[in-house]
Amino acid sequence: MGREESGSWVTIGTFARLCRLSAKALRRYDELGLLPPALVDPVNGYRYYAEEQVETARLVAWLRRIGMPLNRIKEVVALGDPGAAAASIRDYWAQVEAETAARRDLAAFLADHLSAREAVGTLGPVGTLGIRYAARSVRGAVRERNQDAAYAGARLLAVADGFGAGGAGASAAAIDALKPVALGAAGAAGLLNVLEDAAERAVRAVRDAVAGSGADGEPEGSGTTLTAMVWNGAQLGLVHIGDSRAHLLRDGGLFRITHDHSAVQSMIDDGSLTEAEASSHPQRALLLRALVGGDDGGSAVPTPDERLQAPDERLQAPDERLQAPDARLRTPDVRLQEVRPGDRYLLCSDGLSAVVGGVETARVLAGADGPGTAVRELIALAVAAGGPDDVSCVVADVVSL
């Protein structure tokens, strides 16, 4: 077969020119099972490709150009269906944008602190700041027991929303794992290390809690979201995974400072869904990232979440919650949050955000005379709206001491 072309087959050199991939890359993709040739000559080992493979190869080249990892490209190519492949690409890019935004915020934060150090010779704050806080969690109208957990203390603010048979233990374990770590928070650089350590401890704690819970069903059917803030006396550090949320009320404006790791959020990010449409979308409770149990070392994996069932619907079985198409391992996002005296922070499970709108939330936060009042009024609004899901809130004020 020493010819340049044989029937509809072409040599690796010709194929490389057609698809704009190097021969070296094509050999690598063959080894990975991503783009195997149509034929390998048993005598000389030459690779021959079918002309109909050119479109797939060009897709691989384009996906590499946007930085998609090879294992993810292999999943996209294996889907076969163009619509499913397009949806997977949109999900990937939404995740890239969210992660880029988190890194951008961190870079800006560190740059600001280094500028302040150059000006005054210290990373410490001018004056002394403190936080005042309150937390509360109530069981939802369709829940047999409360699987949320909420905590507020001098160093840690946290909300976790458990799911599955072992969800209550998972949410409690995630928060308990952060408490000793938060005590070691000190300085901006030190706080970053604390956040990374806290995220790792939460991952392991949820794995161990679910494995030891004796819950019915598979361990990977249980897990939790986690949104937590660690206070070091000058800055707040954020640990976040799932669709619980953190908000900041500053100068009368309410800002969400977390990004949901959910299917509908990825569709909002790529422009295929509006915020208004998301509230009634059939996949509105599907999580793409969460802390779960199982044998993956406790890393977060995509987890469909049926926590927002209407009161007349039966809750889904835990083993139906691991059907998301993207099975990559995940860990929590971590970042630093710049603070100012007068800031008011809200951490909440989706039991609040799903039934109480942003306008009402902002009104309560702006008008409440303290964190305790704000927490009580927000939970009362969720309950009055039907409150099918468990509702947890933490409110904290940054104050000058």
CSV table of C-alpha atoms in Angstrom, one decimal:
chain,number,residue,atom,x,y,z
A,1,MET,CA,0.0,0.0,0.0
A,2,GLY,CA,2.8,2.5,-0.8
A,3,ARG,CA,0.4,4.8,-2.6
A,4,GLU,CA,-0.4,8.3,-1.4
A,5,GLU,CA,-4.1,7.5,-1.5
A,6,SER,CA,-5.9,4.1,-1.6
A,7,GLY,CA,-9.7,4.3,-2.4
A,8,SER,CA,-11.3,6.6,0.3
A,9,TRP,CA,-8.3,6.2,2.6
A,10,VAL,CA,-5.5,8.8,2.8
A,11,THR,CA,-2.1,8.6,4.5
A,12,ILE,CA,-1.4,10.3,7.8
A,13,GLY,CA,0.5,13.1,6.0
A,14,THR,CA,-2.4,13.9,3.7
A,15,PHE,CA,-4.9,13.6,6.5
A,16,ALA,CA,-2.9,16.0,8.7
A,17,ARG,CA,-3.0,18.6,6.0
A,18,LEU,CA,-6.7,18.2,5.5
A,19,CYS,CA,-7.6,18.6,9.2
A,20,ARG,CA,-4.8,20.9,10.2
A,21,LEU,CA,-3.4,18.6,12.9
A,22,SER,CA,0.2,17.5,12.9
A,23,ALA,CA,1.2,13.9,12.3
A,24,LYS,CA,2.6,13.8,15.8
A,25,ALA,CA,-0.7,14.9,17.3
A,26,LEU,CA,-2.6,12.4,15.2
A,27,ARG,CA,-0.3,9.6,16.5
A,28,ARG,CA,-0.9,10.8,20.0
A,29,TYR,CA,-4.7,10.9,19.5
A,30,ASP,CA,-4.5,7.3,18.1
A,31,GLU,CA,-2.7,6.1,21.2
A,32,LEU,CA,-5.4,7.7,23.4
A,33,GLY,CA,-8.2,6.1,21.4
A,34,LEU,CA,-9.5,9.6,20.6
A,35,LEU,CA,-9.0,9.5,16.8
A,36,PRO,CA,-7.9,6.0,15.6
A,37,PRO,CA,-7.0,5.6,12.0
A,38,ALA,CA,-9.4,3.6,9.7
A,39,LEU,CA,-6.6,1.2,8.9
A,40,VAL,CA,-3.1,0.3,10.1
A,41,ASP,CA,-0.9,-1.6,7.6
A,42,PRO,CA,0.1,-4.9,9.3
A,43,VAL,CA,3.4,-4.9,7.5
A,44,ASN,CA,4.9,-1.4,7.8
A,45,GLY,CA,2.6,0.1,10.5
A,46,TYR,CA,1.5,3.0,8.3
A,47,ARG,CA,-1.7,4.7,9.4
A,48,TYR,CA,-4.5,5.4,6.9
A,49,TYR,CA,-7.5,7.5,7.6
A,50,ALA,CA,-11.0,7.6,6.0
A,51,GLU,CA,-11.9,10.9,4.3
A,52,GLU,CA,-15.1,11.0,6.4
A,53,GLN,CA,-12.9,11.3,9.5
A,54,VAL,CA,-11.8,14.8,8.5
A,55,GLU,CA,-14.8,16.5,10.1
A,56,THR,CA,-14.2,14.8,13.4
A,57,ALA,CA,-10.5,15.6,13.3
A,58,ARG,CA,-11.2,19.3,12.6
A,59,LEU,CA,-13.6,19.3,15.6
A,60,VAL,CA,-10.8,17.9,17.7
A,61,ALA,CA,-8.4,20.6,16.5
A,62,TRP,CA,-10.9,23.4,17.2
A,63,LEU,CA,-11.7,22.0,20.7
A,64,ARG,CA,-7.9,21.9,21.4
A,65,ARG,CA,-7.7,25.5,20.3
A,66,ILE,CA,-10.2,26.6,23.0
A,67,GLY,CA,-8.2,24.6,25.6
A,68,MET,CA,-10.5,21.7,26.2
A,69,PRO,CA,-8.6,18.8,27.8
A,70,LEU,CA,-8.2,15.6,25.7
A,71,ASN,CA,-10.3,13.5,28.0
A,72,ARG,CA,-13.2,15.9,27.7
A,73,ILE,CA,-12.7,16.1,23.9
A,74,LYS,CA,-13.0,12.3,23.8
A,75,GLU,CA,-16.3,12.5,25.6
A,76,VAL,CA,-17.6,15.1,23.2
A,77,VAL,CA,-16.6,13.1,20.2
A,78,ALA,CA,-18.1,9.9,21.6
A,79,LEU,CA,-21.5,11.6,22.0
A,80,GLY,CA,-22.1,11.3,18.2
A,81,ASP,CA,-25.2,13.4,18.3
A,82,PRO,CA,-24.4,17.0,17.3
A,83,GLY,CA,-27.0,18.5,19.7
A,84,ALA,CA,-25.6,16.6,22.7
A,85,ALA,CA,-22.0,17.6,21.6
A,86,ALA,CA,-23.0,21.2,21.4
A,87,ALA,CA,-24.6,21.2,24.9
A,88,SER,CA,-21.4,19.6,26.3
A,89,ILE,CA,-19.2,22.3,24.7
A,90,ARG,CA,-21.5,25.0,26.1
A,91,ASP,CA,-21.2,23.4,29.6
A,92,TYR,CA,-17.4,23.3,29.3
A,93,TRP,CA,-17.1,26.9,28.3
A,94,ALA,CA,-19.5,28.1,31.0
A,95,GLN,CA,-17.2,26.3,33.6
A,96,VAL,CA,-14.1,27.9,32.0
A,97,GLU,CA,-15.7,31.4,32.3
A,98,ALA,CA,-16.7,30.8,35.9
A,99,GLU,CA,-13.3,29.6,36.8
A,100,THR,CA,-11.6,32.5,34.9
A,101,ALA,CA,-13.8,35.0,36.8
A,102,ALA,CA,-12.8,33.5,40.1
A,103,ARG,CA,-9.1,33.7,39.2
A,104,ARG,CA,-9.6,37.3,37.9
A,105,ASP,CA,-11.2,38.3,41.2
A,106,LEU,CA,-8.4,36.7,43.1
A,107,ALA,CA,-5.7,38.4,41.0
A,108,ALA,CA,-7.4,41.8,41.5
A,109,PHE,CA,-7.6,41.2,45.2
A,110,LEU,CA,-3.9,40.3,45.5
A,111,ALA,CA,-2.9,43.2,43.4
A,112,ASP,CA,-4.9,45.6,45.5
A,113,HIS,CA,-3.2,44.2,48.7
A,114,LEU,CA,0.2,44.4,47.2
A,115,SER,CA,-0.4,48.1,46.2
A,116,ALA,CA,-1.6,48.8,49.8
A,117,ARG,CA,1.5,47.2,51.2
A,118,GLU,CA,3.7,49.4,49.0
A,119,ALA,CA,1.9,52.5,50.2
A,120,VAL,CA,1.7,51.8,53.9
A,121,GLY,CA,4.2,49.0,54.5
A,122,THR,CA,1.7,46.4,55.7
A,123,LEU,CA,-1.0,44.0,54.6
A,124,GLY,CA,-3.0,44.7,57.7
A,125,PRO,CA,-6.2,46.8,57.9
A,126,VAL,CA,-6.4,50.4,59.0
A,127,GLY,CA,-8.4,50.2,62.1
A,128,THR,CA,-10.0,47.1,63.6
A,129,LEU,CA,-12.9,45.2,62.0
A,130,GLY,CA,-15.2,42.6,63.4
A,131,ILE,CA,-18.3,40.7,62.3
A,132,ARG,CA,-21.7,40.3,64.0
A,133,TYR,CA,-23.7,37.3,62.8
A,134,ALA,CA,-26.8,35.1,63.1
A,135,ALA,CA,-27.8,31.7,61.6
A,136,ARG,CA,-31.0,29.7,61.4
A,137,SER,CA,-32.2,26.6,59.6
A,138,VAL,CA,-35.8,25.2,59.3
A,139,ARG,CA,-37.3,22.1,57.8
A,140,GLY,CA,-39.1,22.4,54.5
A,141,ALA,CA,-42.8,21.6,54.1
A,142,VAL,CA,-42.2,18.4,52.1
A,143,ARG,CA,-39.2,17.2,54.1
A,144,GLU,CA,-39.3,14.4,56.6
A,145,ARG,CA,-36.3,16.0,58.3
A,146,ASN,CA,-34.0,18.9,57.8
A,147,GLN,CA,-30.9,18.0,55.7
A,148,ASP,CA,-29.6,21.6,55.7
A,149,ALA,CA,-26.9,22.8,58.1
A,150,ALA,CA,-26.1,26.4,59.0
A,151,TYR,CA,-23.4,27.8,61.3
A,152,ALA,CA,-22.2,31.3,62.3
A,153,GLY,CA,-19.3,31.9,64.6
A,154,ALA,CA,-16.4,34.3,65.1
A,155,ARG,CA,-14.3,32.8,62.4
A,156,LEU,CA,-16.7,30.8,60.2
A,157,LEU,CA,-20.0,31.4,58.4
A,158,ALA,CA,-21.4,28.4,56.5
A,159,VAL,CA,-24.5,26.9,54.9
A,160,ALA,CA,-24.7,23.4,53.5
A,161,ASP,CA,-27.6,21.7,51.7
A,162,GLY,CA,-27.6,17.9,52.0
A,163,PHE,CA,-29.3,15.5,49.7
A,164,GLY,CA,-29.8,11.8,49.5
A,165,ALA,CA,-30.3,9.3,52.4
A,166,GLY,CA,-27.1,10.5,54.1
A,167,GLY,CA,-27.6,14.2,53.2
A,168,ALA,CA,-28.1,15.4,56.8
A,169,GLY,CA,-24.8,13.8,57.9
A,170,ALA,CA,-23.0,15.1,54.8
A,171,SER,CA,-24.0,18.7,55.4
A,172,ALA,CA,-23.1,18.7,59.1
A,173,ALA,CA,-19.8,17.0,58.4
A,174,ALA,CA,-18.8,19.5,55.7
A,175,ILE,CA,-19.3,22.4,58.1
A,176,ASP,CA,-17.7,20.7,61.1
A,177,ALA,CA,-14.6,20.0,59.0
A,178,LEU,CA,-14.2,23.8,58.5
A,179,LYS,CA,-14.4,24.9,62.1
A,180,PRO,CA,-10.9,23.9,63.3
A,181,VAL,CA,-9.3,25.1,60.0
A,182,ALA,CA,-11.0,28.5,60.3
A,183,LEU,CA,-9.3,29.1,63.7
A,184,GLY,CA,-5.9,29.1,61.9
A,185,ALA,CA,-6.8,31.9,59.5
A,186,ALA,CA,-4.2,34.8,59.5
A,187,GLY,CA,-3.2,37.3,56.9
A,188,ALA,CA,-4.1,37.4,53.2
A,189,ALA,CA,-1.6,34.8,52.1
A,190,GLY,CA,-2.3,32.6,55.1
A,191,LEU,CA,-6.0,32.8,54.4
A,192,LEU,CA,-5.6,31.4,50.9
A,193,ASN,CA,-3.8,28.4,52.4
A,194,VAL,CA,-6.6,28.0,55.0
A,195,LEU,CA,-9.2,28.0,52.3
A,196,GLU,CA,-7.4,25.3,50.3
A,197,ASP,CA,-7.0,23.2,53.4
A,198,ALA,CA,-10.7,23.8,54.3
A,199,ALA,CA,-11.9,22.6,50.9
A,200,GLU,CA,-9.8,19.4,51.1
A,201,ARG,CA,-11.0,18.7,54.7
A,202,ALA,CA,-14.7,19.2,53.6
A,203,VAL,CA,-14.2,16.8,50.7
A,204,ARG,CA,-12.8,14.1,52.9
A,205,ALA,CA,-15.3,14.7,55.7
A,206,VAL,CA,-18.3,14.3,53.4
A,207,ARG,CA,-16.9,11.1,52.0
A,208,ASP,CA,-16.3,9.6,55.4
A,209,ALA,CA,-19.7,10.8,56.8
A,210,VAL,CA,-21.7,9.2,53.9
A,211,ALA,CA,-19.7,6.0,54.0
A,212,GLY,CA,-20.3,5.6,57.7
A,213,SER,CA,-23.9,6.8,57.8
A,214,GLY,CA,-25.5,3.4,57.2
A,215,ALA,CA,-27.9,5.2,54.8
A,216,ASP,CA,-29.9,3.1,52.4
A,217,GLY,CA,-28.7,3.2,48.8
A,218,GLU,CA,-25.3,3.7,47.3
A,219,PRO,CA,-23.0,6.2,49.1
A,220,GLU,CA,-22.6,8.3,45.9
A,221,GLY,CA,-26.3,9.0,46.1
A,222,SER,CA,-25.7,11.3,49.1
A,223,GLY,CA,-23.8,14.5,49.4
A,224,THR,CA,-24.1,18.3,50.0
A,225,THR,CA,-23.5,21.7,48.7
A,226,LEU,CA,-21.3,24.0,50.7
A,227,THR,CA,-21.0,27.8,50.8
A,228,ALA,CA,-18.8,29.1,53.6
A,229,MET,CA,-16.8,32.2,54.5
A,230,VAL,CA,-13.7,32.2,56.8
A,231,TRP,CA,-13.0,35.5,58.7
A,232,ASN,CA,-9.4,36.3,59.6
A,233,GLY,CA,-10.1,39.7,61.2
A,234,ALA,CA,-9.4,41.7,57.9
A,235,GLN,CA,-10.7,39.6,55.0
A,236,LEU,CA,-13.3,37.0,54.2
A,237,GLY,CA,-12.4,33.9,52.3
A,238,LEU,CA,-15.0,32.0,50.4
A,239,VAL,CA,-15.3,28.2,49.9
A,240,HIS,CA,-18.1,27.3,47.5
A,241,ILE,CA,-19.6,24.3,45.6
A,242,GLY,CA,-23.1,23.7,44.4
A,243,ASP,CA,-26.1,26.0,44.3
A,244,SER,CA,-26.3,27.5,47.8
A,245,ARG,CA,-25.4,31.1,47.5
A,246,ALA,CA,-23.5,34.0,49.1
A,247,HIS,CA,-24.7,37.6,48.6
A,248,LEU,CA,-23.3,41.0,49.6
A,249,LEU,CA,-25.3,44.1,50.5
A,250,ARG,CA,-23.1,47.1,49.9
A,251,ASP,CA,-24.2,50.8,49.5
A,252,GLY,CA,-27.8,49.7,49.1
A,253,GLY,CA,-27.1,47.2,46.3
A,254,LEU,CA,-27.4,43.5,46.5
A,255,PHE,CA,-24.7,41.4,44.7
A,256,ARG,CA,-24.4,37.7,44.3
A,257,ILE,CA,-20.8,36.7,44.9
A,258,THR,CA,-21.1,33.0,44.1
A,259,HIS,CA,-21.7,31.2,40.8
A,260,ASP,CA,-24.1,28.3,40.9
A,261,HIS,CA,-22.7,25.0,39.8
A,262,SER,CA,-25.9,23.9,38.1
A,263,ALA,CA,-27.3,22.9,34.7
A,264,VAL,CA,-29.5,25.9,34.4
A,265,GLN,CA,-26.7,28.3,35.4
A,266,SER,CA,-24.6,26.9,32.6
A,267,MET,CA,-27.4,27.5,30.1
A,268,ILE,CA,-27.8,31.1,31.5
A,269,ASP,CA,-24.1,31.6,31.0
A,270,ASP,CA,-24.1,30.5,27.4
A,271,GLY,CA,-27.2,32.6,26.6
A,272,SER,CA,-29.6,29.7,25.9
A,273,LEU,CA,-31.7,30.5,28.9
A,274,THR,CA,-32.8,33.6,30.8
A,275,GLU,CA,-32.9,34.0,34.6
A,276,ALA,CA,-36.7,34.1,34.4
A,277,GLU,CA,-36.9,30.9,32.3
A,278,ALA,CA,-34.5,29.2,34.7
A,279,SER,CA,-36.9,29.3,37.6
A,280,SER,CA,-39.3,27.0,35.9
A,281,HIS,CA,-36.9,24.9,33.8
A,282,PRO,CA,-37.2,21.1,34.3
A,283,GLN,CA,-33.5,20.8,35.1
A,284,ARG,CA,-33.5,23.7,37.6
A,285,ALA,CA,-32.4,21.5,40.4
A,286,LEU,CA,-29.7,19.6,38.5
A,287,LEU,CA,-26.3,20.1,40.1
A,288,LEU,CA,-23.1,19.9,38.0
A,289,ARG,CA,-20.8,20.0,41.1
A,290,ALA,CA,-21.3,19.0,44.7
A,291,LEU,CA,-19.5,17.2,47.6
A,292,VAL,CA,-20.5,13.5,47.5
A,293,GLY,CA,-19.7,10.2,49.0
A,294,GLY,CA,-18.3,7.2,47.1
A,295,ASP,CA,-15.0,5.7,46.2
A,296,ASP,CA,-13.6,8.7,44.2
A,297,GLY,CA,-11.7,10.0,47.2
A,298,GLY,CA,-14.5,12.3,48.2
A,299,SER,CA,-14.1,14.7,45.3
A,300,ALA,CA,-17.2,16.5,44.1
A,301,VAL,CA,-18.8,15.0,41.0
A,302,PRO,CA,-21.8,16.1,38.9
A,303,THR,CA,-24.9,15.4,40.9
A,304,PRO,CA,-28.5,15.7,39.8
A,305,ASP,CA,-30.4,17.2,42.7
A,306,GLU,CA,-34.2,16.8,43.2
A,307,ARG,CA,-34.4,19.0,46.3
A,308,LEU,CA,-37.0,21.4,44.7
A,309,GLN,CA,-39.9,19.1,44.3
A,310,ALA,CA,-43.4,20.6,44.4
A,311,PRO,CA,-45.3,19.7,47.6
A,312,ASP,CA,-47.5,17.2,45.7
A,313,GLU,CA,-44.5,15.3,44.1
A,314,ARG,CA,-42.6,12.5,45.6
A,315,LEU,CA,-39.0,13.0,46.3
A,316,GLN,CA,-36.7,11.1,43.9
A,317,ALA,CA,-34.6,8.2,45.0
A,318,PRO,CA,-31.0,9.1,45.9
A,319,ASP,CA,-29.5,6.6,43.3
A,320,GLU,CA,-31.2,8.6,40.5
A,321,ARG,CA,-29.1,11.7,41.2
A,322,LEU,CA,-25.9,10.7,39.5
A,323,GLN,CA,-27.1,10.8,35.9
A,324,ALA,CA,-25.4,14.1,34.7
A,325,PRO,CA,-23.5,13.6,31.4
A,326,ASP,CA,-20.2,15.1,32.7
A,327,ALA,CA,-18.6,12.8,35.3
A,328,ARG,CA,-15.4,14.8,35.9
A,329,LEU,CA,-14.2,15.1,39.5
A,330,ARG,CA,-14.6,18.5,41.1
A,331,THR,CA,-13.5,20.4,44.2
A,332,PRO,CA,-14.8,23.6,45.7
A,333,ASP,CA,-14.0,27.0,44.4
A,334,VAL,CA,-11.9,29.2,46.8
A,335,ARG,CA,-11.4,33.0,46.6
A,336,LEU,CA,-10.8,36.0,48.8
A,337,GLN,CA,-13.5,38.7,49.3
A,338,GLU,CA,-12.6,42.3,49.9
A,339,VAL,CA,-14.6,43.8,52.9
A,340,ARG,CA,-15.6,47.2,54.0
A,341,PRO,CA,-17.3,48.4,57.2
A,342,GLY,CA,-21.0,48.4,56.7
A,343,ASP,CA,-21.0,45.3,54.4
A,344,ARG,CA,-23.8,42.8,55.1
A,345,TYR,CA,-23.4,39.2,53.9
A,346,LEU,CA,-26.1,36.6,53.3
A,347,LEU,CA,-25.3,32.9,52.9
A,348,CYS,CA,-28.4,30.8,52.1
A,349,SER,CA,-29.5,27.4,50.7
A,350,ASP,CA,-31.7,27.3,47.6
A,351,GLY,CA,-34.7,26.8,49.9
A,352,LEU,CA,-34.6,30.6,50.2
A,353,SER,CA,-33.4,31.7,46.7
A,354,ALA,CA,-35.8,29.5,44.9
A,355,VAL,CA,-38.9,31.0,46.4
A,356,VAL,CA,-37.9,34.5,47.5
A,357,GLY,CA,-36.9,37.0,44.8
A,358,GLY,CA,-33.9,39.3,44.8
A,359,VAL,CA,-36.0,42.4,45.4
A,360,GLU,CA,-37.6,41.1,48.5
A,361,THR,CA,-34.3,39.7,49.8
A,362,ALA,CA,-32.6,43.1,49.3
A,363,ARG,CA,-35.5,44.9,51.0
A,364,VAL,CA,-35.2,42.7,54.1
A,365,LEU,CA,-31.4,42.9,54.3
A,366,ALA,CA,-31.4,46.7,53.9
A,367,GLY,CA,-34.1,47.2,56.5
A,368,ALA,CA,-33.2,44.8,59.2
A,369,ASP,CA,-31.7,46.3,62.3
A,370,GLY,CA,-29.3,43.4,62.8
A,371,PRO,CA,-28.3,39.9,61.5
A,372,GLY,CA,-30.8,38.1,63.8
A,373,THR,CA,-33.7,40.2,62.5
A,374,ALA,CA,-32.7,39.7,58.9
A,375,VAL,CA,-32.4,35.9,59.3
A,376,ARG,CA,-35.8,35.6,61.0
A,377,GLU,CA,-37.6,37.8,58.3
A,378,LEU,CA,-36.0,36.0,55.4
A,379,ILE,CA,-37.0,32.6,56.7
A,380,ALA,CA,-40.5,33.8,57.4
A,381,LEU,CA,-40.7,35.0,53.7
A,382,ALA,CA,-39.7,31.5,52.5
A,383,VAL,CA,-42.2,29.8,54.8
A,384,ALA,CA,-44.9,32.1,53.7
A,385,ALA,CA,-44.1,31.3,50.0
A,386,GLY,CA,-44.8,27.6,50.7
A,387,GLY,CA,-41.2,26.7,51.6
A,388,PRO,CA,-41.2,23.2,50.1
A,389,ASP,CA,-37.4,22.8,50.7
A,390,ASP,CA,-35.3,23.2,53.8
A,391,VAL,CA,-34.4,26.8,54.4
A,392,SER,CA,-31.1,28.0,55.9
A,393,CYS,CA,-29.7,31.5,56.3
A,394,VAL,CA,-26.6,33.1,57.7
A,395,VAL,CA,-26.3,36.9,57.9
A,396,ALA,CA,-23.2,38.7,59.0
A,397,ASP,CA,-22.3,42.4,59.3
A,398,VAL,CA,-18.8,43.8,59.0
A,399,VAL,CA,-18.4,46.5,61.7
A,400,SER,CA,-15.7,48.8,62.9
A,401,LEU,CA,-14.7,48.0,66.5
